[in-house]
Coordinates of C-alpha atoms and ligand atoms in Angstrom, one line a residue:
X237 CA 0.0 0.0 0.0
X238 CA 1.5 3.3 -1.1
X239 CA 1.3 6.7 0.8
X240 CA 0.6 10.4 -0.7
X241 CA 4.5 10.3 -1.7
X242 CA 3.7 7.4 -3.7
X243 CA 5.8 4.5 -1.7
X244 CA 5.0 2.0 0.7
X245 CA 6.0 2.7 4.4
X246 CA 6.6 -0.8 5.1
X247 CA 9.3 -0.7 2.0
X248 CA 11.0 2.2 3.6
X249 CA 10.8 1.0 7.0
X250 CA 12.5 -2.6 5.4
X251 CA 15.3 -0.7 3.6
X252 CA 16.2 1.3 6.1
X253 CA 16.8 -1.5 8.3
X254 CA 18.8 -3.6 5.8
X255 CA 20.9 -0.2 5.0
X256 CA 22.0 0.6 9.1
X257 CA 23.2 -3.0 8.9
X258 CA 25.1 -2.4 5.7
X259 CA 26.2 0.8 6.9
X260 CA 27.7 -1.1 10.3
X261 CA 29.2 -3.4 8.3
X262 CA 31.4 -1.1 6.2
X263 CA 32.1 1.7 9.3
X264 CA 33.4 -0.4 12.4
X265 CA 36.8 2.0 13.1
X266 CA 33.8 5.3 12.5
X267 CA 31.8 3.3 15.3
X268 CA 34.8 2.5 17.6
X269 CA 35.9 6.2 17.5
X270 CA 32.1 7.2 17.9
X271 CA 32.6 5.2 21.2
X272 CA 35.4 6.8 22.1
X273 CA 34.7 10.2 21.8
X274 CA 31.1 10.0 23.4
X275 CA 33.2 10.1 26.8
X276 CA 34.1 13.6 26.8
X277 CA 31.3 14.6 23.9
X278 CA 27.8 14.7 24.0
X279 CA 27.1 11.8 21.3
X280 CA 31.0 12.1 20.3
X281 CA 30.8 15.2 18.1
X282 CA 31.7 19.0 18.4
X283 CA 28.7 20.3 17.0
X284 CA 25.3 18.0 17.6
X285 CA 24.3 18.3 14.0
X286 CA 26.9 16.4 13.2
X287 CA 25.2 13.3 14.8
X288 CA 22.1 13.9 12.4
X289 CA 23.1 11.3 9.6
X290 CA 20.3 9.2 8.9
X291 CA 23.2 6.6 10.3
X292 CA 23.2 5.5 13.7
X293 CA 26.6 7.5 14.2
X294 CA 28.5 9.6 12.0
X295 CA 31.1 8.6 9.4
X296 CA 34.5 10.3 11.0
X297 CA 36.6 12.2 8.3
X298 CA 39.5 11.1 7.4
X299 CA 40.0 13.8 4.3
X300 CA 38.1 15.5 1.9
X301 CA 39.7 17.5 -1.4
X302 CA 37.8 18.6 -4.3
X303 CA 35.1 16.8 -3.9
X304 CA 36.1 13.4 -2.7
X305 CA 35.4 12.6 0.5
X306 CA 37.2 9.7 2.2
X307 CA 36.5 8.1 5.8
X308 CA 38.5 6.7 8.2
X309 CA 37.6 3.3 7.4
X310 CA 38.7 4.0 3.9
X311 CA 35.6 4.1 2.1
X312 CA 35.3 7.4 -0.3
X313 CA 31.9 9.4 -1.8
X314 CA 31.0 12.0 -4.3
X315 CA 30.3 15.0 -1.7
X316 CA 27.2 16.9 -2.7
X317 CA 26.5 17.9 0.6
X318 CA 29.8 20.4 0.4
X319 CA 29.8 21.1 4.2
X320 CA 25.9 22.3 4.0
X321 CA 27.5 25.1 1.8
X322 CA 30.6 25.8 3.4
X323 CA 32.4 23.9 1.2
X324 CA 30.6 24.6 -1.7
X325 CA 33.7 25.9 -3.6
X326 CA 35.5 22.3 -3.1
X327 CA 37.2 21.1 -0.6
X328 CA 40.8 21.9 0.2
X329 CA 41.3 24.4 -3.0
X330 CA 44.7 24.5 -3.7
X331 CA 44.5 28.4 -4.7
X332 CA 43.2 28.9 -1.1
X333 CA 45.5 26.5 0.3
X334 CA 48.0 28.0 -0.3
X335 CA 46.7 31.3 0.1
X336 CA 46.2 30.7 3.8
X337 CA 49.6 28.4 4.2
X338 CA 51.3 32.0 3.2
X339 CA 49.2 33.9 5.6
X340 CA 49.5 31.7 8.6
X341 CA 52.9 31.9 8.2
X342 CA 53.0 36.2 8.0
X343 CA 50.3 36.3 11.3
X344 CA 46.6 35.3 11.6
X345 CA 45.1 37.9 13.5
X346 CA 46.9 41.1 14.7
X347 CA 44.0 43.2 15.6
X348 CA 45.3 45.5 12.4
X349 CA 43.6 45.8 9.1
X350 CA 46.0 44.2 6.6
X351 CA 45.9 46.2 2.5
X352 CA 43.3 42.7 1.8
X353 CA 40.4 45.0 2.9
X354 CA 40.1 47.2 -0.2
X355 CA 39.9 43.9 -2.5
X356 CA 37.2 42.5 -0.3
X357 CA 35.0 45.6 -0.2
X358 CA 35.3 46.6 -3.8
X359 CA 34.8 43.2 -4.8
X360 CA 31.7 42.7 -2.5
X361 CA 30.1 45.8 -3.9
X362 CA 30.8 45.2 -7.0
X363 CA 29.1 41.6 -6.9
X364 CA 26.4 42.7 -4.6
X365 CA 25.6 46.1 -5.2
X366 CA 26.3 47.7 -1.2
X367 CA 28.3 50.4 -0.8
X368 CA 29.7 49.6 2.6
X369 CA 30.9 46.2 4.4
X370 CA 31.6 44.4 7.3
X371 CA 32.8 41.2 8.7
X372 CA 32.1 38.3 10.9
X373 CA 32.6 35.2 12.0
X374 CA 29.5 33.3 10.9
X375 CA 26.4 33.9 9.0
X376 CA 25.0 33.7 12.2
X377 CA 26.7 36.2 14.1
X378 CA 26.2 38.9 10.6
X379 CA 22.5 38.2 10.8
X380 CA 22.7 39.1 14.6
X381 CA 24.6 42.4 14.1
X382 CA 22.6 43.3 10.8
X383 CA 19.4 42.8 13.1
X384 CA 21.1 45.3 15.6
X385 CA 21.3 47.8 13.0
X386 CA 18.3 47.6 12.0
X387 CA 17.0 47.8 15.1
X388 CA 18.9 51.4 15.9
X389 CA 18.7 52.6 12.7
X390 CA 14.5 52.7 12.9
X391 CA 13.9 52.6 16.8
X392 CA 12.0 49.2 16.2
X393 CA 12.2 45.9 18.1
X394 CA 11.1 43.5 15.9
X395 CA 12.1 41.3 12.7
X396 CA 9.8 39.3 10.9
X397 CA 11.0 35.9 9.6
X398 CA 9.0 33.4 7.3
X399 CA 7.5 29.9 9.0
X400 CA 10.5 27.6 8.0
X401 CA 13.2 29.4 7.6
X402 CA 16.2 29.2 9.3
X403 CA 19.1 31.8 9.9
X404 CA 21.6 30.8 12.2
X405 CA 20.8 30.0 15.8
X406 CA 19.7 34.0 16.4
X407 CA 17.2 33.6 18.9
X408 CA 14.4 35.9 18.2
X409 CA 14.3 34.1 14.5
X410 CA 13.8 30.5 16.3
X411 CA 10.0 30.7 15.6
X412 CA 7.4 28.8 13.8
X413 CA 4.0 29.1 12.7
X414 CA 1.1 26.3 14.3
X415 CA -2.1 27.2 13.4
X416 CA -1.4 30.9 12.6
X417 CA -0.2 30.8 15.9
X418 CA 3.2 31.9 16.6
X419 CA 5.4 29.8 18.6
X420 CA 9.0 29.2 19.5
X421 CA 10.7 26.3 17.1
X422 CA 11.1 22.8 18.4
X423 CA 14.1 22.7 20.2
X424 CA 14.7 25.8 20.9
X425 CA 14.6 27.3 24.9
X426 CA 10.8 28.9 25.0
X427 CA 12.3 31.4 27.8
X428 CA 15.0 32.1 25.1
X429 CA 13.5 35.8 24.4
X430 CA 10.0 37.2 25.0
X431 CA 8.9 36.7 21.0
X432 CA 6.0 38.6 21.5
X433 CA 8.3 41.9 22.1
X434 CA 11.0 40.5 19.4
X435 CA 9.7 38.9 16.5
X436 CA 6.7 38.0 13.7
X437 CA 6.5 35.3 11.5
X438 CA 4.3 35.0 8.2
X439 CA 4.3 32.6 5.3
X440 CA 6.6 33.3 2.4
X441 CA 4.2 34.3 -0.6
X442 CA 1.7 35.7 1.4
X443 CA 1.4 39.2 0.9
X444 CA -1.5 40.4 2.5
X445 CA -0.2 39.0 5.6
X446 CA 2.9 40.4 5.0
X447 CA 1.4 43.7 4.5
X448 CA -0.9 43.5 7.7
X449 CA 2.3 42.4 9.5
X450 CA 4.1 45.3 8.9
X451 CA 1.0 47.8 8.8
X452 CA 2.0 48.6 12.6
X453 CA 5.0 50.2 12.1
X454 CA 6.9 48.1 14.6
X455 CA 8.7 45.6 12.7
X456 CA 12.6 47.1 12.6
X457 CA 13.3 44.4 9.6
X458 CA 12.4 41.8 7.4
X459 CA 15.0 38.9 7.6
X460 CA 14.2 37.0 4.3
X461 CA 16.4 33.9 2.0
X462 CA 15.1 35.3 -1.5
X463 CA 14.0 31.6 -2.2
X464 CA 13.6 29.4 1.0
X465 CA 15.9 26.8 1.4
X466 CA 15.9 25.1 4.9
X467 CA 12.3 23.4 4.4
X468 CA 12.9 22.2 0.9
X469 CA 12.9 24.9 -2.0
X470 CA 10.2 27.3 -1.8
X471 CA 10.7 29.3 -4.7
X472 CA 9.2 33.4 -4.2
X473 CA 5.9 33.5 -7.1
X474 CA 6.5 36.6 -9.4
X475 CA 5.8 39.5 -8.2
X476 CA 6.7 38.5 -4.3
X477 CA 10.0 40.2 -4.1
X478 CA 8.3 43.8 -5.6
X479 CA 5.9 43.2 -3.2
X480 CA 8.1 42.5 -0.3
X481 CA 10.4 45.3 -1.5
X482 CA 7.1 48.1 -1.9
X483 CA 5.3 47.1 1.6
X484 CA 8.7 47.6 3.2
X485 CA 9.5 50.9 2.2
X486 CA 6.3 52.0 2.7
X487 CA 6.1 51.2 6.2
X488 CA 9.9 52.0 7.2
X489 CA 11.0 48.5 7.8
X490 CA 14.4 47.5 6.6
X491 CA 14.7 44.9 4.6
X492 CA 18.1 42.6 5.0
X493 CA 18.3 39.6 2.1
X494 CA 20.1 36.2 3.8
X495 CA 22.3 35.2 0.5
X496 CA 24.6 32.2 2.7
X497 CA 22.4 29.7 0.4
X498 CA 21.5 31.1 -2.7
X499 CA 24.7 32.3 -3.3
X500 CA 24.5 29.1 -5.4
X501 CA 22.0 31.2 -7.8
X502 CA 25.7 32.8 -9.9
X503 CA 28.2 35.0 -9.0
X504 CA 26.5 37.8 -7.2
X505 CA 24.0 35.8 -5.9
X506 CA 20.1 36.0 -6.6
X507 CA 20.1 39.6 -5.2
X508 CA 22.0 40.7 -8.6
X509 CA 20.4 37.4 -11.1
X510 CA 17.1 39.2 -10.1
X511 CA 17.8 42.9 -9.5
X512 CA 16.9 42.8 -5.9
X513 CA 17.8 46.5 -3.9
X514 CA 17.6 45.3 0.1
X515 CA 19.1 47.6 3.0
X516 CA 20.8 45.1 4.4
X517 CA 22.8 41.9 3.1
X518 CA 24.6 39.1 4.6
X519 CA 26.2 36.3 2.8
X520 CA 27.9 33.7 5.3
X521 CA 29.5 30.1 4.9
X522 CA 31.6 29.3 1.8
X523 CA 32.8 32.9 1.0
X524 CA 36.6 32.5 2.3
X525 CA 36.2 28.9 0.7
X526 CA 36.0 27.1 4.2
X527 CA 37.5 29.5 6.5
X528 CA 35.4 30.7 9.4
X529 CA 33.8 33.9 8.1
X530 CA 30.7 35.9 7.1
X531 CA 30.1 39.8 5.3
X532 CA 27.2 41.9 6.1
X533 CA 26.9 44.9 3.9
X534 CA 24.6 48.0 3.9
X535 CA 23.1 51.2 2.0
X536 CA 24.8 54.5 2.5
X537 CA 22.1 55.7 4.7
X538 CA 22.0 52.5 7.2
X539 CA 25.7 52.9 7.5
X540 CA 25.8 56.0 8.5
X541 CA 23.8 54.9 11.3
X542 CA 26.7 52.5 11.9
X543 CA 29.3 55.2 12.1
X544 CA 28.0 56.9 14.4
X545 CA 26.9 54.3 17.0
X546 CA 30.4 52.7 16.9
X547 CA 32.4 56.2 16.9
X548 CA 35.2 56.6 18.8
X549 CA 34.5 58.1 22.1
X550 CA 37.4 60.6 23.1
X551 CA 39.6 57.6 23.6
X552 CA 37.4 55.9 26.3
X553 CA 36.8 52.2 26.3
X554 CA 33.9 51.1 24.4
X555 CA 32.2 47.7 24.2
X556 CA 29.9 48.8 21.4
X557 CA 29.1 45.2 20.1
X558 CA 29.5 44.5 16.6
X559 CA 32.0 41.7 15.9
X560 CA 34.5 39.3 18.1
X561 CA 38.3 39.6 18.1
X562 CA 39.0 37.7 15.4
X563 CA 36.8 38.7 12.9
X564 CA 38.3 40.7 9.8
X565 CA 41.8 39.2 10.3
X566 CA 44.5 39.1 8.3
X567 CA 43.8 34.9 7.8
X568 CA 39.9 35.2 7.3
X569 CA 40.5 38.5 4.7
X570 CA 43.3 37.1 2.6
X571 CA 40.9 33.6 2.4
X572 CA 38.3 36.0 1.3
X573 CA 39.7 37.8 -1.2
X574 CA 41.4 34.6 -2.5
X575 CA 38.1 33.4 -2.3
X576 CA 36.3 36.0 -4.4
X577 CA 39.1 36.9 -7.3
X578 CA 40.1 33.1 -7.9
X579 CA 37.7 31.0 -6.9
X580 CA 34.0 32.4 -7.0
X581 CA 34.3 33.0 -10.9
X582 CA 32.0 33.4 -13.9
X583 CA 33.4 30.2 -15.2
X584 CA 33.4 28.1 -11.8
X585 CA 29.6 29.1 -11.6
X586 CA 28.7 27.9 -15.2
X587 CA 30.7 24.9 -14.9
X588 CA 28.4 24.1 -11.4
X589 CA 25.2 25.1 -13.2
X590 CA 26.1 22.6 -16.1
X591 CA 26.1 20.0 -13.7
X592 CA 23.1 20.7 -12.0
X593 CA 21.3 20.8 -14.5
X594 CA 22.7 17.3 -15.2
X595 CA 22.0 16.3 -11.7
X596 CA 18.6 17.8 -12.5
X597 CA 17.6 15.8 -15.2
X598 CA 19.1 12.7 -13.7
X599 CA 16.9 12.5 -11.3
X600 CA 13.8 13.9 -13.3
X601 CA 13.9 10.8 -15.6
X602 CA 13.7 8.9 -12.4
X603 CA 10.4 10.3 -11.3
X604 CA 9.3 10.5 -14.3
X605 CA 10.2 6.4 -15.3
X606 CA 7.9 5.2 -12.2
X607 CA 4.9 8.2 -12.4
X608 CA 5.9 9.4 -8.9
X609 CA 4.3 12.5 -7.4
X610 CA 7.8 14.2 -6.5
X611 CA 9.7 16.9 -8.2
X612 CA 13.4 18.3 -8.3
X613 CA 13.9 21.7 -8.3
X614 CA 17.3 23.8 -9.1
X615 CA 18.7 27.6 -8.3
X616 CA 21.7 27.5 -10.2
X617 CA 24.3 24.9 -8.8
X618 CA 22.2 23.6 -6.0
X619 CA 19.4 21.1 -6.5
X620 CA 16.9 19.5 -4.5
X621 CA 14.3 16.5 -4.7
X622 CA 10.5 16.7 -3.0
X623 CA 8.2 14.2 -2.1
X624 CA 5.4 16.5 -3.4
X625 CA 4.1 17.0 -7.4
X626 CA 5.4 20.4 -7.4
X627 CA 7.1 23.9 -5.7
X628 CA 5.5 24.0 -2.3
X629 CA 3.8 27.7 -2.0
X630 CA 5.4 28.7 1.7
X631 CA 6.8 26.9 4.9
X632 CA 4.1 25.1 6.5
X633 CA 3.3 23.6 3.0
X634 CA 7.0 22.3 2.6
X635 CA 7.1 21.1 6.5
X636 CA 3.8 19.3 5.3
X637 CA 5.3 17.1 2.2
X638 CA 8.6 16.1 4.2
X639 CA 9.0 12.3 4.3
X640 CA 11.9 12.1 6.9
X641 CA 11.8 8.1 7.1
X642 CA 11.5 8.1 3.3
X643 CA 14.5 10.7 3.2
X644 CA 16.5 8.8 5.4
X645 CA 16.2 5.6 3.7
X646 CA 17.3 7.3 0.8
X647 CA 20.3 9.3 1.8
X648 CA 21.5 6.0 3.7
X649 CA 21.5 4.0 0.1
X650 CA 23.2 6.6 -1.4
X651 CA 25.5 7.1 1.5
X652 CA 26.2 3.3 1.6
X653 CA 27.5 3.9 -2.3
X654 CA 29.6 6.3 -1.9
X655 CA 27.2 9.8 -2.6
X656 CA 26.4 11.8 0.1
X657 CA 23.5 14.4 0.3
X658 CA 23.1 16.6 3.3
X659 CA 21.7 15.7 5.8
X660 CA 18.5 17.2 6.6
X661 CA 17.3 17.9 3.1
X662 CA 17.1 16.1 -0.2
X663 CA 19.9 18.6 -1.1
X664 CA 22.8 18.8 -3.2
X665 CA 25.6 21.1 -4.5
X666 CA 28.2 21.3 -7.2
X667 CA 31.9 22.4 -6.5
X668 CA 34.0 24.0 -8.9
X669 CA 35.7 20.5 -9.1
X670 CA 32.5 18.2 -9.2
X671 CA 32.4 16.0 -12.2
X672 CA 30.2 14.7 -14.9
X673 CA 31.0 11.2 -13.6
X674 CA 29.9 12.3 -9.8
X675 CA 26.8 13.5 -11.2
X676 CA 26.0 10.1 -13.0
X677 CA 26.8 8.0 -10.0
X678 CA 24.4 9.9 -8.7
X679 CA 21.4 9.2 -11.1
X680 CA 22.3 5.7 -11.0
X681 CA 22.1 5.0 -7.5
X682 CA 19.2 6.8 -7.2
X683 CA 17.6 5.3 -9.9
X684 CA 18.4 2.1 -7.7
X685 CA 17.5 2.8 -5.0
X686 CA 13.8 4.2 -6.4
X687 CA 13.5 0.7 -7.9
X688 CA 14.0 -1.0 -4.5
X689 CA 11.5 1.3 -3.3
X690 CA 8.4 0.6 -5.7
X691 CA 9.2 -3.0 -6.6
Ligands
LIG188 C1 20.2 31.0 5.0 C2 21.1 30.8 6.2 N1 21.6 31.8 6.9 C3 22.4 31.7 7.9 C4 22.8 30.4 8.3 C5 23.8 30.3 9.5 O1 25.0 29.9 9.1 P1 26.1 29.6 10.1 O2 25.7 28.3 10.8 O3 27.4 29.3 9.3 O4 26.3 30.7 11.1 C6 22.4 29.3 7.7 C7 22.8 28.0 8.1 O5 22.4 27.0 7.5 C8 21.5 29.5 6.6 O6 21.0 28.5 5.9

């Protein structure tokens, strides 16, 4: 008996058990040091995402260049999960390699701007259209300090997010929609923040309750991914980003465009593919090609704002918080600017489409072959695959067509073959250095693994 998403529970239930069991087999030195390191770390990992494999415990790296990824017990895979985008420009790129082997040995961080800075910025305004720029450690921590802007540069206390998105672990974002009701995300401390004071929430593609969100006056910014991509792809409809772009003008609300995922749209991002004029940008994760780092930029009139709350006070101390000590340095900019000249190029980016589009199609014909009610959706190098017949409209549709078990079983098969996909999405990416052949091992142990599936 087949479900909505066209397959039989009891078929994914049955392969997922048979591929934990294969999976065991082929990763007994990733379990031993999984054993190991759960003594001094909660589930044996630094950061607990990294235990969300659809395996019972994580593969342990043993290295990972271009886009090869090998394990400690030896066994390799076609990365399309790129580090969840931090990778996304390959993995150990010799340009940047040796870019950052020069620097380390010259000083990391020195508290001292190094002559890197003036690349950087002109480059970032030239891509993305801001006049002014700054630095900081995460995607994370830049939407953090853009949100503080905002919020002295109109008075306002609150941003407005869109039901599944996600921005970082900022905590007046940490909010989802339940029937119309908003409430803090699963997994998130409810004591966190009082959201009522900080935050609104409203489906993507929804502009009259966009507009009666922000008819108040109180909302300091909108916080928005130009296409959604934590819930599955939710592509904006025509006409939703003039919308978005009229209602907050007219009401005084800033309006600050997350680019740390779509930067996969081309060179400067969907903001420039689509003409897109926010207040406020940020554009975290793979942009100093894997070392710790994120940009925030901003118009001429929001940084003026800027100036002037982090002037120098007749040489007193001043804690005026935007940063950490070791953003901008000399390491993180030369990575950067390696980053942006070398790296992040016309050519790179069509070379990454090509093969999405190839990824595309690969896994198109296997829908298509067994009449399933999914589709596979691209924005320029990234693509993901739905359980649903088409583009869902906004969050709490995409939350609805999620399939974890289904997901799972999938990702494991691949996983157990040598492709990985990330994690917690049907998602995948293409590197500067990913190859035809990567792509069409790929389609063909997908198109396996859907066979297993139906049969
Ligand atoms: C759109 C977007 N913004 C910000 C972030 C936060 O990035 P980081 O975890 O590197 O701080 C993420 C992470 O997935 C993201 O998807």
């Amino acid at each position: 008996m087949t479900s909505g998403h066209g397959i039989d529970p009891a078929r994914v239930d049955a392969l997922l058990e048979a591929e934990t069991a294969r999976f065991e087999q082929c990763h007994p030195l990733s379990r031993q040091l999984n054993e190991r390191a759960r003594a001094s770390m909660p589930r044996g990992v630094p950061l607990h995402w990294m235990a969300n494999w659809p395996s019972p415990y994580p593969v342990y790296l043993a290295e990972a260049t271009g886009t090869t990824l090998t394990d400690v017990d030896g066994n390799s895979y076609a990365d399309f999960c790129l580090g969840d985008t931090g990778a996304m420009f390959g993995h150990a790129n010799p340009v940047v390699a040796e870019a950052v082997r020069e620097q380390v040995l010259r000083g990391s961080t020195t508290m001292l701007p190094t002559e890197d800075v003036i690349a950087v910025g002109e480059q970032l305004t030239r891509r993305f259209g801001l006049p002014y720029w700054q630095l900081a450690t995460s995607a994370t921590d830049a939407n953090r300090f853009a949100i503080r802007i905002a919020r002295i540069a109109t008075g306002r206390d609150k941003v407005l997010v869109f039901n599944g998105k996600y921005h970082g672990s900022v905590d007046e974002t940490q909010v989802a929609l339940r029937d119309g009701r908003m409430v803090p995300q699963p997994g998130v401390a409810p004591n966190a923040v009082d959201l009522d004071h900080t935050t609104k929430v409203v489906e993507f593609n929804d502009v009259p309750a966009l507009e009666q969100a922000l008819a108040g006056e109180d909302v300091a910014c909108v916080l928005a991914e130009p296409v959604m991509t934590n819930v599955g792809v939710v592509p904006a409809e025509p006409g939703y980003h003039d919308a978005l772009r009229e209602l907050t003008r007219r009401t005084g609300t800033l309006l600050l465009i997350d680019e740390t995922h779509t930067i996969s749209t081309g060179p400067g991002g969907y903001t420039r593919a689509h003409g897109l004029d926010p207040d406020l940008f940020v554009l975290g994760k793979s942009i100093a090609g894997g070392v710790p780092a994120a940009v925030y930029g901003m118009t001429e009139r929001v940084a003026e704002v800027f100036l002037r709350y982090t002037a120098k006070d007749d040489y007193r101390i001043s804690h005026a918080g935007f940063g950490g000590t070791l953003v901008g340095n000399a390491l993180t900019l030369r990575a950067m600017r390696t980053t942006l000249e070398q790296v992040m190029t016309d050519d790179a980016y069509r070379h990454m489409a090509a093969l999405a589009e190839r990824f595309d199609a690969g896994v198109a014909e296997v829908i298509d072959q067994h009449r399933l009610p999914w589709h596979v959706t691209r924005l320029g190098a990234r693509v993901e695959y739905l359980f649903s017949p088409r583009a869902p409209r906004d969050g709490g549709e995409a939350k609805r067509f999620r399939v974890p078990r289904l997901e799972a079983a999938i990702h494991l098969y691949l996983l157990n073959r040598g492709v990985l996909l990330t994690p917690f999405h049907n998602m995948a990416l293409m590197c500067p250095a990913t190859t035809e052949p990567d792509v069409d091992i790929h389609s063909a142990v997908f198109a396996e693994c859907v066979k297993e599936l139906v049969s």
